[in-house]
Amino acid sequence: MEATTILPILKKKLAFLSVGSLDGQTKNSATNRELYVNGGVHSLIDVFALSNSLPHSEKCKARGFTVIVDGRKSQWNIVKTVVLMLQNVIPAEVSLVCVVKPDEFWDKKVTHFCFWKEKDRLGFEVILVSANKLTRYIEPCQLTDDFGGSLDYDHSDWLNKRLVFEKFTKESTSLLDELSIINESDKGSSVDKDKSDCALLPSFDPETVLQTGDVLECYSTSLLPDLCLTPDPPGPAWCPMEEELLAQPQVMKLLDSLREQYTRYQELCRQRNKRTQLDEIHAKVMQVVTWLQGPGSELLKTQQEIGDSIRAAQALQQKHEEIESQHSEWFAVYVELNQQIAALLSAGEEEEVVELKALQQQLSDVCYRQASQLEGRQNVLQAAQGFHSSTQELSQQLDGLLGMLCADVAPADGASIQQNLKLLEEKLQTVEAGLTSLRQKGGMLLEQMCNQPSWSPEETEIPAGEQQDNIQHIQAVMEEMQLRKQRCEDMVDVRRLKMLQMVQLFKCEEDALQAVEWLSELLDALLKTHVRLGDDTQETRTMLDKHRKFVDVAQSTYDYGRQLLQATVVLCQSLRCTTRSSGDTLPRLNRVWKQFTVSTEERQQRLELALSFHTAAEKVLQQECVDMESLDDVDSTGKVLLDRLTMPVIFPDGYVNTQTHTHTHTHTRVSVSFFCLVLHSL
């Protein structure tokens, strides 16, 4: 029976068992086991049952119990019932019953019952004794202070120790059984992976049970904290009770067995935890690998387009960043797993190291391969954005150039045409540079697409058709831009030729006007300065030669102007210009030229008449004997010259240059008069 089952009875101290020290001996070969009964018949049975479960030496068992029935506060019939109960319950284990009688003895009518006469029937001796005479039968060291003894007995302390001992015995025994089953089930094989974690958890905490056992061991060996810390405790020397000494081997045996099984259990848990940790790492590694080779790879494979514009490429870039974000979470798990594996490798066993290295290598290969795929895709998208950006920029440049080429050209002068032509050439150079840049970026994009990392055998390759469509799209864009640029170049050539013709037209018109001005200046000079006819034959002949040269210069100017005007006609026809202002230049040129021609012819005739006059006059002057025929010749030529000088120069439009006529006539008449006077003087 356990103390916990009769704990309320034990706490009331109605009956208790006090076991003395081993060194004490009772008188009259009495036992050193005293059972004190203060009352309560039914409680006595339970206490007897508990006493039998307490540890006792064989010597103590042979002596039997010395039962002290405290009848000082009880009635005689209760005491009698207790004694008879002893005879019915444990007669063989009781050797002596001491009934402590009160100071005023019971009524004489109850004393006719003589216990000593009933010894043979009871099986033990019963004596009635006063409390102060109890030491005659029991040594004082075996009695508590209630009966004048010196036995150091604390019922509460004994009860607490008993409860602790029973709790430890129960828990340690159950724990030993559980640990033995757990440890034995693991023999001959590695830790069962299918075994649940709860199967390895005992019902009691081993550390707590061991701590309780250590406390009991300390009780048994007089190593309680207050005694351990005091070298020489005050008062009489303390000796452990027999019950405590007899319980010590049982406690130590349980502790040794428990420590052994617990050590094995800890090693089992360590192996189990290590295996569990390896399994968890393996599961996480496979989870990362499965996602990267499965959904992660599928996400990348579905994003193989490069877009057809800069906006589409930017949308693809945003989608790729979302995919990278999803991969980043798994890459973070990879970093954490790599650190855990590295920590386990430093303290792992050979077999575990091989397994961990294989997992680490597999994880690293998959992660690095997936990272390479992400980087390759990122490079392709960046190259695609650059390619589409150049395409858009070149398209805008071509549109601007085409708009300039399609606009009508109506410049005011040659300088503006030159400026427009320069702007046209600059735009063409910009387009050429843009096409060169597009080709370079297209080549880079194709190179990035061709240099993308290949997929692992476990993963499906990207269909070749998608890759080929991207390549064909890039090539088609570059070819289209090349054709557009070529068409613009052809139009530029036409526009350049047209603008150069317009420059030439303006130049011809300017030069033709300049020729008219020059011819007008020559005419003005002819009419205003070319009036003298010379004073002699030599001077007149010289003037006649200069006149011819003067006419040749004017003829060249006129011919040059005519050629320029003919060129303007051809250019206007080529340029389809019908509203040019050069249409009135030719009439002006012809009018000035006709005026110049009439004037030069008149000047030519007058110089020739003057030369004839001077020749005839000089011939007469050289004759010693002047004949009349010569004089008549001079006179006739002079009159003809004078008559010629009197005629005005009439232009084809009817204009008469009277100023020039008067001036020339006056000068010539003076010359003729002079010659006539000379001749008459002869």
CSV table of C-alpha atoms in Angstrom, one decimal, residues 197-466:
chain,number,residue,atom,x,y,z
A,197,ASP,CA,8.0,12.0,-32.5
A,198,CYS,CA,5.5,11.3,-29.7
A,199,ALA,CA,6.6,7.6,-29.6
A,200,LEU,CA,10.0,8.8,-28.3
A,201,LEU,CA,8.6,11.0,-25.6
A,202,PRO,CA,8.3,9.2,-22.2
A,203,SER,CA,5.5,9.9,-19.8
A,204,PHE,CA,7.8,11.6,-17.3
A,205,ASP,CA,10.6,14.1,-17.7
A,206,PRO,CA,13.8,12.1,-17.1
A,207,GLU,CA,15.6,15.2,-15.8
A,208,THR,CA,12.9,15.8,-13.2
A,209,VAL,CA,12.9,12.2,-12.0
A,210,LEU,CA,16.7,12.1,-11.8
A,211,GLN,CA,16.6,15.3,-9.8
A,212,THR,CA,14.1,13.7,-7.4
A,213,GLY,CA,16.3,10.6,-7.1
A,214,ASP,CA,19.3,12.8,-6.3
A,215,VAL,CA,17.4,14.4,-3.5
A,216,LEU,CA,16.4,11.0,-2.0
A,217,GLU,CA,20.0,9.8,-2.3
A,218,CYS,CA,21.0,12.9,-0.4
A,219,TYR,CA,18.4,12.1,2.3
A,220,SER,CA,19.7,8.6,2.6
A,221,THR,CA,23.4,9.6,2.9
A,222,SER,CA,22.9,12.5,5.2
A,223,LEU,CA,23.8,14.9,2.5
A,224,LEU,CA,20.9,17.2,2.8
A,225,PRO,CA,21.8,20.8,2.1
A,226,ASP,CA,21.6,22.0,5.8
A,227,LEU,CA,23.8,19.1,6.9
A,228,CYS,CA,26.1,19.3,4.0
A,229,LEU,CA,26.9,23.0,4.6
A,230,THR,CA,27.4,22.5,8.3
A,231,PRO,CA,30.7,20.7,9.2
A,232,ASP,CA,29.7,20.2,12.9
A,233,PRO,CA,25.9,20.4,13.3
A,234,PRO,CA,24.7,21.4,16.7
A,235,GLY,CA,23.0,19.0,19.0
A,236,PRO,CA,23.4,15.2,19.2
A,237,ALA,CA,24.8,13.4,16.3
A,238,TRP,CA,22.2,12.5,13.7
A,239,CYS,CA,22.0,8.9,12.5
A,240,PRO,CA,19.9,7.9,9.6
A,241,MET,CA,16.9,5.7,10.3
A,242,GLU,CA,16.9,2.2,9.3
A,243,GLU,CA,14.1,2.8,6.7
A,244,GLU,CA,16.3,5.5,5.0
A,245,LEU,CA,19.3,3.3,5.0
A,246,LEU,CA,17.4,0.4,3.6
A,247,ALA,CA,15.8,2.6,0.9
A,248,GLN,CA,19.2,3.9,-0.3
A,249,PRO,CA,20.3,0.8,-2.3
A,250,GLN,CA,16.9,0.8,-4.0
A,251,VAL,CA,17.2,4.5,-4.9
A,252,MET,CA,20.7,4.2,-6.1
A,253,LYS,CA,19.9,1.1,-8.2
A,254,LEU,CA,17.0,2.9,-9.8
A,255,LEU,CA,19.2,6.0,-10.4
A,256,ASP,CA,22.0,3.9,-11.9
A,257,SER,CA,19.6,2.1,-14.2
A,258,LEU,CA,17.8,5.3,-15.0
A,259,ARG,CA,21.0,7.2,-15.8
A,260,GLU,CA,22.1,4.3,-18.1
A,261,GLN,CA,18.8,4.2,-20.0
A,262,TYR,CA,18.6,7.9,-20.1
A,263,THR,CA,22.1,8.2,-21.6
A,264,ARG,CA,21.1,5.7,-24.2
A,265,TYR,CA,17.9,7.6,-24.7
A,266,GLN,CA,19.7,10.9,-25.1
A,267,GLU,CA,22.0,9.3,-27.7
A,268,LEU,CA,19.0,7.9,-29.5
A,269,CYS,CA,17.3,11.4,-29.4
A,270,ARG,CA,20.6,12.9,-30.7
A,271,GLN,CA,20.7,10.5,-33.6
A,272,ARG,CA,17.0,10.9,-34.1
A,273,ASN,CA,17.3,14.7,-34.1
A,274,LYS,CA,20.3,14.5,-36.4
A,275,ARG,CA,18.4,12.2,-38.7
A,276,THR,CA,15.3,14.4,-38.5
A,277,GLN,CA,17.5,17.5,-39.3
A,278,LEU,CA,19.0,15.7,-42.2
A,279,ASP,CA,15.5,14.6,-43.4
A,280,GLU,CA,14.3,18.2,-43.0
A,281,ILE,CA,17.2,19.5,-45.0
A,282,HIS,CA,16.7,16.9,-47.6
A,283,ALA,CA,13.0,17.7,-47.8
A,284,LYS,CA,13.8,21.5,-48.1
A,285,VAL,CA,16.5,20.8,-50.7
A,286,MET,CA,14.1,18.7,-52.8
A,287,GLN,CA,11.4,21.4,-52.3
A,288,VAL,CA,13.8,24.0,-53.7
A,289,VAL,CA,15.0,21.8,-56.5
A,290,THR,CA,11.5,20.7,-57.4
A,291,TRP,CA,10.2,24.3,-57.6
A,292,LEU,CA,13.2,25.6,-59.6
A,293,GLN,CA,13.1,22.7,-62.0
A,294,GLY,CA,9.3,22.7,-62.2
A,295,PRO,CA,7.3,25.9,-61.8
A,296,GLY,CA,10.3,28.2,-61.8
A,297,SER,CA,11.6,26.8,-65.1
A,298,GLU,CA,8.1,26.9,-66.6
A,299,LEU,CA,7.8,30.5,-65.7
A,300,LEU,CA,11.0,31.3,-67.6
A,301,LYS,CA,10.1,29.1,-70.5
A,302,THR,CA,6.8,30.9,-71.0
A,303,GLN,CA,8.6,34.3,-71.1
A,304,GLN,CA,10.7,34.0,-74.3
A,305,GLU,CA,9.2,36.9,-76.3
A,306,ILE,CA,11.2,40.0,-76.9
A,307,GLY,CA,8.3,42.2,-77.8
A,308,ASP,CA,7.7,44.3,-80.9
A,309,SER,CA,8.1,47.8,-79.3
A,310,ILE,CA,9.8,49.5,-76.4
A,311,ARG,CA,6.6,49.5,-74.4
A,312,ALA,CA,6.1,45.7,-75.0
A,313,ALA,CA,9.8,45.1,-74.0
A,314,GLN,CA,9.3,47.2,-70.8
A,315,ALA,CA,6.2,45.1,-69.9
A,316,LEU,CA,8.2,41.9,-70.4
A,317,GLN,CA,10.9,43.4,-68.2
A,318,GLN,CA,8.4,44.0,-65.4
A,319,LYS,CA,7.1,40.5,-65.7
A,320,HIS,CA,10.6,39.2,-65.5
A,321,GLU,CA,11.3,41.2,-62.4
A,322,GLU,CA,8.2,39.5,-60.8
A,323,ILE,CA,9.7,36.1,-61.7
A,324,GLU,CA,13.0,37.2,-60.3
A,325,SER,CA,11.2,38.2,-57.1
A,326,GLN,CA,9.7,34.7,-56.8
A,327,HIS,CA,13.1,33.1,-57.4
A,328,SER,CA,14.7,35.4,-54.8
A,329,GLU,CA,12.6,33.8,-52.1
A,330,TRP,CA,13.8,30.4,-53.0
A,331,PHE,CA,17.4,31.6,-53.4
A,332,ALA,CA,17.1,32.9,-49.8
A,333,VAL,CA,16.1,29.4,-48.7
A,334,TYR,CA,19.1,28.1,-50.7
A,335,VAL,CA,21.5,30.4,-48.8
A,336,GLU,CA,20.0,29.3,-45.4
A,337,LEU,CA,20.2,25.6,-46.4
A,338,ASN,CA,23.8,26.1,-47.5
A,339,GLN,CA,24.7,27.6,-44.1
A,340,GLN,CA,22.9,24.7,-42.3
A,341,ILE,CA,24.7,22.1,-44.4
A,342,ALA,CA,28.0,23.8,-43.8
A,343,ALA,CA,27.4,23.7,-40.1
A,344,LEU,CA,26.5,20.0,-40.2
A,345,LEU,CA,29.5,19.2,-42.4
A,346,SER,CA,31.9,20.5,-39.7
A,347,ALA,CA,30.6,18.0,-37.1
A,348,GLY,CA,29.1,15.3,-39.2
A,349,GLU,CA,30.1,11.7,-39.5
A,350,GLU,CA,31.5,10.2,-42.7
A,351,GLU,CA,28.3,8.8,-44.0
A,352,GLU,CA,26.4,12.0,-43.2
A,353,VAL,CA,29.2,14.1,-44.8
A,354,VAL,CA,28.8,12.2,-48.1
A,355,GLU,CA,25.0,12.6,-48.1
A,356,LEU,CA,25.3,16.3,-47.1
A,357,LYS,CA,27.8,17.0,-49.8
A,358,ALA,CA,25.7,15.3,-52.4
A,359,LEU,CA,22.7,17.4,-51.3
A,360,GLN,CA,24.8,20.6,-51.3
A,361,GLN,CA,26.2,19.9,-54.8
A,362,GLN,CA,22.7,19.1,-56.2
A,363,LEU,CA,21.2,22.2,-54.7
A,364,SER,CA,24.1,24.4,-55.9
A,365,ASP,CA,24.0,23.0,-59.4
A,366,VAL,CA,20.2,23.7,-59.7
A,367,CYS,CA,20.4,27.1,-58.2
A,368,TYR,CA,23.3,28.3,-60.2
A,369,ARG,CA,21.8,26.9,-63.4
A,370,GLN,CA,18.5,28.7,-62.7
A,371,ALA,CA,20.4,31.9,-61.8
A,372,SER,CA,22.2,31.7,-65.1
A,373,GLN,CA,18.9,31.3,-66.9
A,374,LEU,CA,17.6,34.4,-65.1
A,375,GLU,CA,20.7,36.4,-66.0
A,376,GLY,CA,20.5,35.2,-69.6
A,377,ARG,CA,16.9,36.3,-69.8
A,378,GLN,CA,17.7,39.6,-68.2
A,379,ASN,CA,20.5,40.2,-70.7
A,380,VAL,CA,18.2,39.4,-73.6
A,381,LEU,CA,15.5,41.8,-72.3
A,382,GLN,CA,18.0,44.6,-71.8
A,383,ALA,CA,19.3,44.0,-75.4
A,384,ALA,CA,15.7,43.9,-76.7
A,385,GLN,CA,14.9,47.2,-75.0
A,386,GLY,CA,18.0,48.8,-76.6
A,387,PHE,CA,17.1,47.3,-79.9
A,388,HIS,CA,13.5,48.6,-79.8
A,389,SER,CA,14.6,51.9,-78.5
A,390,SER,CA,17.0,52.3,-81.5
A,391,THR,CA,14.2,51.1,-83.8
A,392,GLN,CA,11.8,53.7,-82.5
A,393,GLU,CA,14.4,56.5,-82.6
A,394,LEU,CA,15.4,55.5,-86.2
A,395,SER,CA,11.8,55.3,-87.3
A,396,GLN,CA,11.2,58.8,-85.9
A,397,GLN,CA,14.3,60.1,-87.7
A,398,LEU,CA,13.1,58.5,-91.0
A,399,ASP,CA,9.6,60.0,-90.5
A,400,GLY,CA,11.2,63.5,-90.0
A,401,LEU,CA,13.4,63.1,-93.1
A,402,LEU,CA,10.5,61.8,-95.1
A,403,GLY,CA,8.3,64.8,-94.0
A,404,MET,CA,11.1,67.2,-95.0
A,405,LEU,CA,11.4,65.4,-98.4
A,406,CYS,CA,7.6,65.5,-99.0
A,407,ALA,CA,7.4,69.2,-98.3
A,408,ASP,CA,7.4,71.6,-101.2
A,409,VAL,CA,10.6,73.6,-101.8
A,410,ALA,CA,10.0,77.2,-102.4
A,411,PRO,CA,13.0,79.1,-101.1
A,412,ALA,CA,13.4,82.8,-101.8
A,413,ASP,CA,17.1,82.7,-102.7
A,414,GLY,CA,20.1,80.5,-103.2
A,415,ALA,CA,21.3,81.0,-99.6
A,416,SER,CA,18.1,79.5,-98.1
A,417,ILE,CA,18.4,76.6,-100.6
A,418,GLN,CA,22.0,76.0,-99.4
A,419,GLN,CA,20.8,76.0,-95.8
A,420,ASN,CA,18.0,73.5,-96.5
A,421,LEU,CA,20.4,71.3,-98.4
A,422,LYS,CA,22.8,71.3,-95.5
A,423,LEU,CA,19.9,70.4,-93.1
A,424,LEU,CA,18.9,67.6,-95.4
A,425,GLU,CA,22.4,66.2,-95.4
A,426,GLU,CA,22.6,66.4,-91.7
A,427,LYS,CA,19.4,64.5,-91.3
A,428,LEU,CA,20.6,61.8,-93.7
A,429,GLN,CA,23.8,61.4,-91.7
A,430,THR,CA,21.7,61.1,-88.5
A,431,VAL,CA,19.7,58.3,-90.2
A,432,GLU,CA,22.8,56.6,-91.3
A,433,ALA,CA,24.2,56.7,-87.8
A,434,GLY,CA,20.9,55.4,-86.4
A,435,LEU,CA,20.8,52.5,-88.8
A,436,THR,CA,24.4,51.6,-87.8
A,437,SER,CA,23.4,51.7,-84.2
A,438,LEU,CA,20.3,49.5,-84.9
A,439,ARG,CA,22.5,46.9,-86.6
A,440,GLN,CA,24.9,46.8,-83.7
A,441,LYS,CA,22.1,46.4,-81.1
A,442,GLY,CA,20.4,43.9,-83.3
A,443,GLY,CA,23.6,41.9,-83.5
A,444,MET,CA,24.0,42.1,-79.7
A,445,LEU,CA,20.4,40.9,-79.2
A,446,LEU,CA,20.9,37.9,-81.6
A,447,GLU,CA,24.2,37.1,-79.8
A,448,GLN,CA,22.5,37.2,-76.4
A,449,MET,CA,19.7,35.0,-77.6
A,450,CYS,CA,22.1,32.5,-79.0
A,451,ASN,CA,24.3,32.5,-75.9
A,452,GLN,CA,21.5,31.7,-73.4
A,453,PRO,CA,22.4,28.8,-71.1
A,454,SER,CA,21.0,25.4,-72.1
A,455,TRP,CA,18.4,23.6,-69.9
A,456,SER,CA,19.2,20.5,-67.9
A,457,PRO,CA,18.2,17.1,-69.1
A,458,GLU,CA,15.4,17.0,-66.5
A,459,GLU,CA,13.9,20.2,-68.0
A,460,THR,CA,12.2,20.6,-71.3
A,461,GLU,CA,14.0,22.6,-73.9
A,462,ILE,CA,12.3,25.7,-75.3
A,463,PRO,CA,10.6,25.0,-78.7
A,464,ALA,CA,12.9,26.0,-81.5
A,465,GLY,CA,10.0,27.8,-83.3
A,466,GLU,CA,9.8,30.5,-80.7
